[in-house]
PDB file of C-alpha atoms and ligand atoms in Angstrom:
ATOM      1  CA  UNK A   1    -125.454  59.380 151.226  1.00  0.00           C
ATOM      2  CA  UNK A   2    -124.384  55.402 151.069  1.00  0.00           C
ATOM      3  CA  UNK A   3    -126.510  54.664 148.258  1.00  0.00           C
ATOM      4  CA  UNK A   4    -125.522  57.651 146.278  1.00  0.00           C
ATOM      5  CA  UNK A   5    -123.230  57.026 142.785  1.00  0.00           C
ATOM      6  CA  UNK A   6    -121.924  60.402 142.992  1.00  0.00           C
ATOM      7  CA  UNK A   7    -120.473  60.421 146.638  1.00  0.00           C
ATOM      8  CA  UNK A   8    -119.146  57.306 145.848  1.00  0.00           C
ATOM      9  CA  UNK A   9    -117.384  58.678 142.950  1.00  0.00           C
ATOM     10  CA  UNK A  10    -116.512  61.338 145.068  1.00  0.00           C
ATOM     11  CA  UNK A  11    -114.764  59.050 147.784  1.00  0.00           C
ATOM     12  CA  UNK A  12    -112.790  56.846 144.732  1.00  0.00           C
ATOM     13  CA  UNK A  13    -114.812  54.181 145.853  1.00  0.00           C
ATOM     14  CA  UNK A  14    -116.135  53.340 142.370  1.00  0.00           C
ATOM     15  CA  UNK A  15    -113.878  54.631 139.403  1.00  0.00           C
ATOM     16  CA  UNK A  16    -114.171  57.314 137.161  1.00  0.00           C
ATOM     17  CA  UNK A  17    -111.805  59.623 134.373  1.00  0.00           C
ATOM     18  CA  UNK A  18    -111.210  62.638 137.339  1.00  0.00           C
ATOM     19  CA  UNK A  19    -110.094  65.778 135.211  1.00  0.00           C
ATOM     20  CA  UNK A  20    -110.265  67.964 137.860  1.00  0.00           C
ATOM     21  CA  UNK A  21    -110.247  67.628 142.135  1.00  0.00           C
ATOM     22  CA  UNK A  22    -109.629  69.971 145.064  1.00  0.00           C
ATOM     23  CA  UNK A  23    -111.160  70.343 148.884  1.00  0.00           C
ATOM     24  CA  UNK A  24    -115.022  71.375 147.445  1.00  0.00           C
ATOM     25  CA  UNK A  25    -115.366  69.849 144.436  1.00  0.00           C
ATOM     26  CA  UNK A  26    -114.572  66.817 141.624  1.00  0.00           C
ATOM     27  CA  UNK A  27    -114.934  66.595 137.795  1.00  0.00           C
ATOM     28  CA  UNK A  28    -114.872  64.032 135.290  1.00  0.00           C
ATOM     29  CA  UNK A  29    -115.721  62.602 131.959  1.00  0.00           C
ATOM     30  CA  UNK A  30    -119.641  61.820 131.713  1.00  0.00           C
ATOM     31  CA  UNK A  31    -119.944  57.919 131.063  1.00  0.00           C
ATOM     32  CA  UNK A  32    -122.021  58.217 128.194  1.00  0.00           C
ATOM     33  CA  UNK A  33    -120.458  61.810 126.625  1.00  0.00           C
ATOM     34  CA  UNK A  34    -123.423  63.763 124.868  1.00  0.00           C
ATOM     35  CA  UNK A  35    -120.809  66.015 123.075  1.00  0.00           C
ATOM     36  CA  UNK A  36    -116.641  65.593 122.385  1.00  0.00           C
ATOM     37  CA  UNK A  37    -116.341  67.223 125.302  1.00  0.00           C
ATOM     38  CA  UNK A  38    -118.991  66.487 128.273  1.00  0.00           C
ATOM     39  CA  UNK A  39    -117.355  66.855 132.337  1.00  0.00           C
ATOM     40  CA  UNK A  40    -119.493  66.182 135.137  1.00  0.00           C
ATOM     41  CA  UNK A  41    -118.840  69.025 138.242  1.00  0.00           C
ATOM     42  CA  UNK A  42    -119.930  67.261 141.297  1.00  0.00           C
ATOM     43  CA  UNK A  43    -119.525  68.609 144.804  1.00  0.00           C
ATOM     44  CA  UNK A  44    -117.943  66.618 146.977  1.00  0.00           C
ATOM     45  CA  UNK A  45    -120.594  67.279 149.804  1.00  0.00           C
ATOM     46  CA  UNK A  46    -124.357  65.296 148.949  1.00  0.00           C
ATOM     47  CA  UNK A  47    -126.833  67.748 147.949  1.00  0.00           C
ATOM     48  CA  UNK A  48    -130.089  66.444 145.883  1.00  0.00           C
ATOM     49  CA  UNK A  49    -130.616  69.274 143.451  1.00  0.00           C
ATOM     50  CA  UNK A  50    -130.244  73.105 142.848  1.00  0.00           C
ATOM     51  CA  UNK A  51    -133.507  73.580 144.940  1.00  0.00           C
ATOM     52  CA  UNK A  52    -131.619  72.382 148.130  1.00  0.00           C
ATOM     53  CA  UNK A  53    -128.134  73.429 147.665  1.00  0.00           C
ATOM     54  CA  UNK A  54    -128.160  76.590 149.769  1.00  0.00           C
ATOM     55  CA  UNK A  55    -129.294  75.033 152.655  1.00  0.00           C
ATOM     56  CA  UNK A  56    -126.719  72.017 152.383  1.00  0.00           C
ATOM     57  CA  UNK A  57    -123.246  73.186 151.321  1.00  0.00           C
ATOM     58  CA  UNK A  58    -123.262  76.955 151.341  1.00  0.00           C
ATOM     59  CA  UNK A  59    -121.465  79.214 148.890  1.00  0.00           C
ATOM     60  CA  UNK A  60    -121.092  75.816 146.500  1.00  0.00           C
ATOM     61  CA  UNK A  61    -122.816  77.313 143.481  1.00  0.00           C
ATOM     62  CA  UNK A  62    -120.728  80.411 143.156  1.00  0.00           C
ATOM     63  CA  UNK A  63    -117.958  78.316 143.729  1.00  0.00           C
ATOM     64  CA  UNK A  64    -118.482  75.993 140.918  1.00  0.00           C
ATOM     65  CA  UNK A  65    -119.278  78.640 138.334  1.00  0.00           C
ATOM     66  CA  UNK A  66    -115.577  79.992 139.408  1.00  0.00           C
ATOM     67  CA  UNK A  67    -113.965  76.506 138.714  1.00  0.00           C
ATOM     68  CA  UNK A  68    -116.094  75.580 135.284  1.00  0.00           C
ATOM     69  CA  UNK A  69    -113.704  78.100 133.703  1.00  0.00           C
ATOM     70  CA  UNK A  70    -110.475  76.708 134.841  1.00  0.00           C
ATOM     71  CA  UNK A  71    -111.901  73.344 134.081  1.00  0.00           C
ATOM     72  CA  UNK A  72    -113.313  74.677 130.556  1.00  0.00           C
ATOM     73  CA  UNK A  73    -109.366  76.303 129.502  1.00  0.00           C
ATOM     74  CA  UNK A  74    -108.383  73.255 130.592  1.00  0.00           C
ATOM     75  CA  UNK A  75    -110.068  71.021 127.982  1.00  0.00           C
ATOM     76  CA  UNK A  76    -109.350  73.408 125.230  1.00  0.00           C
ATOM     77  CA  UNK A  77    -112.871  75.344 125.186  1.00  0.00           C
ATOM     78  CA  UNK A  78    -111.972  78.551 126.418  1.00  0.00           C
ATOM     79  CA  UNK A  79    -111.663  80.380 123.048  1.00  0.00           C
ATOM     80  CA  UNK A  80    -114.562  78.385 121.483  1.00  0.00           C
ATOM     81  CA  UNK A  81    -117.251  77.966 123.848  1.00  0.00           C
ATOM     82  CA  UNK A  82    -119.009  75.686 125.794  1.00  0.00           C
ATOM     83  CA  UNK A  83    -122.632  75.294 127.483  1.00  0.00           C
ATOM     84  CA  UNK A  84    -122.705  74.651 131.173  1.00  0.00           C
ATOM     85  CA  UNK A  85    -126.621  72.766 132.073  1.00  0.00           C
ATOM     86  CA  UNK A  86    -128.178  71.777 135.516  1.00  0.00           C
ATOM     87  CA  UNK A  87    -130.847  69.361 134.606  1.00  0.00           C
ATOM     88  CA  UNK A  88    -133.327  69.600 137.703  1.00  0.00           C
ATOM     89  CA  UNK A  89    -136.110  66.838 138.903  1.00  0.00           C
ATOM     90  CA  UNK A  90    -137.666  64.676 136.679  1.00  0.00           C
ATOM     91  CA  UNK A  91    -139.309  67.339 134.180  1.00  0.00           C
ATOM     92  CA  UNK A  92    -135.372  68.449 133.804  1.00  0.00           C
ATOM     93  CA  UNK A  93    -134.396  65.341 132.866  1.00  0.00           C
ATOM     94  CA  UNK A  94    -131.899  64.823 136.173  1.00  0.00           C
ATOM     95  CA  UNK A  95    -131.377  61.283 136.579  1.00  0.00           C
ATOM     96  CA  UNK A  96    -128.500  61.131 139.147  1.00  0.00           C
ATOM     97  CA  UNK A  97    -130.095  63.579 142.368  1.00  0.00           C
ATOM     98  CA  UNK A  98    -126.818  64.234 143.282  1.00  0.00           C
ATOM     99  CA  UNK A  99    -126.320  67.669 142.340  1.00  0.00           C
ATOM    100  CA  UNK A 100    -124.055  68.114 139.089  1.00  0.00           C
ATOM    101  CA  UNK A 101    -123.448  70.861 136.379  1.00  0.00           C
ATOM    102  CA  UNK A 102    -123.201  69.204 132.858  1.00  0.00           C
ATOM    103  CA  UNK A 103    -119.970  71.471 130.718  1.00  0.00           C
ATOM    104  CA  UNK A 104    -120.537  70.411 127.514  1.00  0.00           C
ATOM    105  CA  UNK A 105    -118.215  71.039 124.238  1.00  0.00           C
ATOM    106  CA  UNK A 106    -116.741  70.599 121.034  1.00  0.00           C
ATOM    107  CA  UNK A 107    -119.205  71.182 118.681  1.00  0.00           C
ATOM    108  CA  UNK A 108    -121.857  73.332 117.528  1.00  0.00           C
ATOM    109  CA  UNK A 109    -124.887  73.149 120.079  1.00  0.00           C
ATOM    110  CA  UNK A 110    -128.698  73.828 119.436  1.00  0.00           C
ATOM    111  CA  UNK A 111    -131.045  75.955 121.147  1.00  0.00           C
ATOM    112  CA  UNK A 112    -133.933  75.555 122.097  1.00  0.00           C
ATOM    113  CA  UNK A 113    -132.973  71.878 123.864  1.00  0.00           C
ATOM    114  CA  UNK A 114    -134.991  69.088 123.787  1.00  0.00           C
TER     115      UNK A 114
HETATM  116  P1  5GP B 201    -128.421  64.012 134.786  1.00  0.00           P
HETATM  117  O1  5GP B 201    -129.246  63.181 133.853  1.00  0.00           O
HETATM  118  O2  5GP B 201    -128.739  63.666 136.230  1.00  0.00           O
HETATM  119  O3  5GP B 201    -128.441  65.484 134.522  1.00  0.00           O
HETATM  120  O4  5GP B 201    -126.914  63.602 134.512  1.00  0.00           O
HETATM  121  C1  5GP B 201    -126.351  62.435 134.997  1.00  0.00           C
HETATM  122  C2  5GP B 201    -125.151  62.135 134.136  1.00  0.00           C
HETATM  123  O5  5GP B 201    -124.315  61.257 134.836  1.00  0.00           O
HETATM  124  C3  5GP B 201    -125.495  61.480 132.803  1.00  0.00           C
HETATM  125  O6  5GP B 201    -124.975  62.254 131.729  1.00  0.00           O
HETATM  126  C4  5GP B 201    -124.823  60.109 132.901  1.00  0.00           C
HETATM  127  O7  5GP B 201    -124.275  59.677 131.677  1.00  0.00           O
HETATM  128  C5  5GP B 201    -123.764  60.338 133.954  1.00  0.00           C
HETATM  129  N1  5GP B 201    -123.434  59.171 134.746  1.00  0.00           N
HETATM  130  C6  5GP B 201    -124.307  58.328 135.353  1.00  0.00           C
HETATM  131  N2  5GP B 201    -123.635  57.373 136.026  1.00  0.00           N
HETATM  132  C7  5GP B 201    -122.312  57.648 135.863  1.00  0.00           C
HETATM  133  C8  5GP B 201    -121.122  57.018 136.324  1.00  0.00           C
HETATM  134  O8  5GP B 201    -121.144  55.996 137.029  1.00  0.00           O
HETATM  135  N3  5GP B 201    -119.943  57.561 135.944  1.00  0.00           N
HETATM  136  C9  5GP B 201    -119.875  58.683 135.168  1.00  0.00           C
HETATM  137  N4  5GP B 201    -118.654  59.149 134.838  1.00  0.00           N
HETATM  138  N5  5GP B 201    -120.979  59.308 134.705  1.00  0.00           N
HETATM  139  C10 5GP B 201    -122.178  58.786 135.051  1.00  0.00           C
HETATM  140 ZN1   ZN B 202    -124.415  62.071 146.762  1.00  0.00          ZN
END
């Protein structure tokens, strides 16, 4: 998608604070961090949201949920804790539609969300 922020990120074509990168999938630091800790997983290949994922880059979400750990021991939240959010369509609150799981850590977070 040419217009899309997130496959440009993906393609280095605008910047961003990469913490993590192989063939499938990037992460990095959130622009505007909700928490001390907040990582943006972003698969490389477009996909809107978690309603069309299956059909457009298959085995992705499985995938991702078996890197958020690595990424998670990585920035120290292993023994702590973390929460790991797909906002989804406008109700959600997604605002990028490139599809994105939110790791968030660092301090003590609330349930339910707002
Ligand atoms: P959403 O609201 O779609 O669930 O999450 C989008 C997230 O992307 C937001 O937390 C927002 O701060 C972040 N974001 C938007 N644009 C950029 C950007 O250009 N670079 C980075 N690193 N994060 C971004
Ligand atoms: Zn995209």
């Amino acid at each position: 998608m040419s217009d899309c922020i997130f496959c440009k990120i993906a393609a280095k074509e605008i910047p961003s604070q990469l913490v993590y990168e192989d063939e499938r999938v990037i992460a990095i630091n959130d622009i505007q961090p909700a928490a001390p800790v907040h990582i943006l997983v972003i698969p490389k290949k477009h996909s809107a949201n978690i309603m069309e994922i299956a059909a457009d880059d298959q085995g992705i979400a499985g995938y991702v949920m078996e890197v958020i750990p690595q990424i998670a021991a990585q920035a120290g939240l292993a023994e702590e804790g973390f929460r790991v959010v797909v906002n989804t369509k406008e109700i959600g609150g997604q605002t990028v539609p490139h599809i994105h799981w939110h790791l968030l850590g660092g301090r003590n977070m609330k349930w339910p969300p707002g």
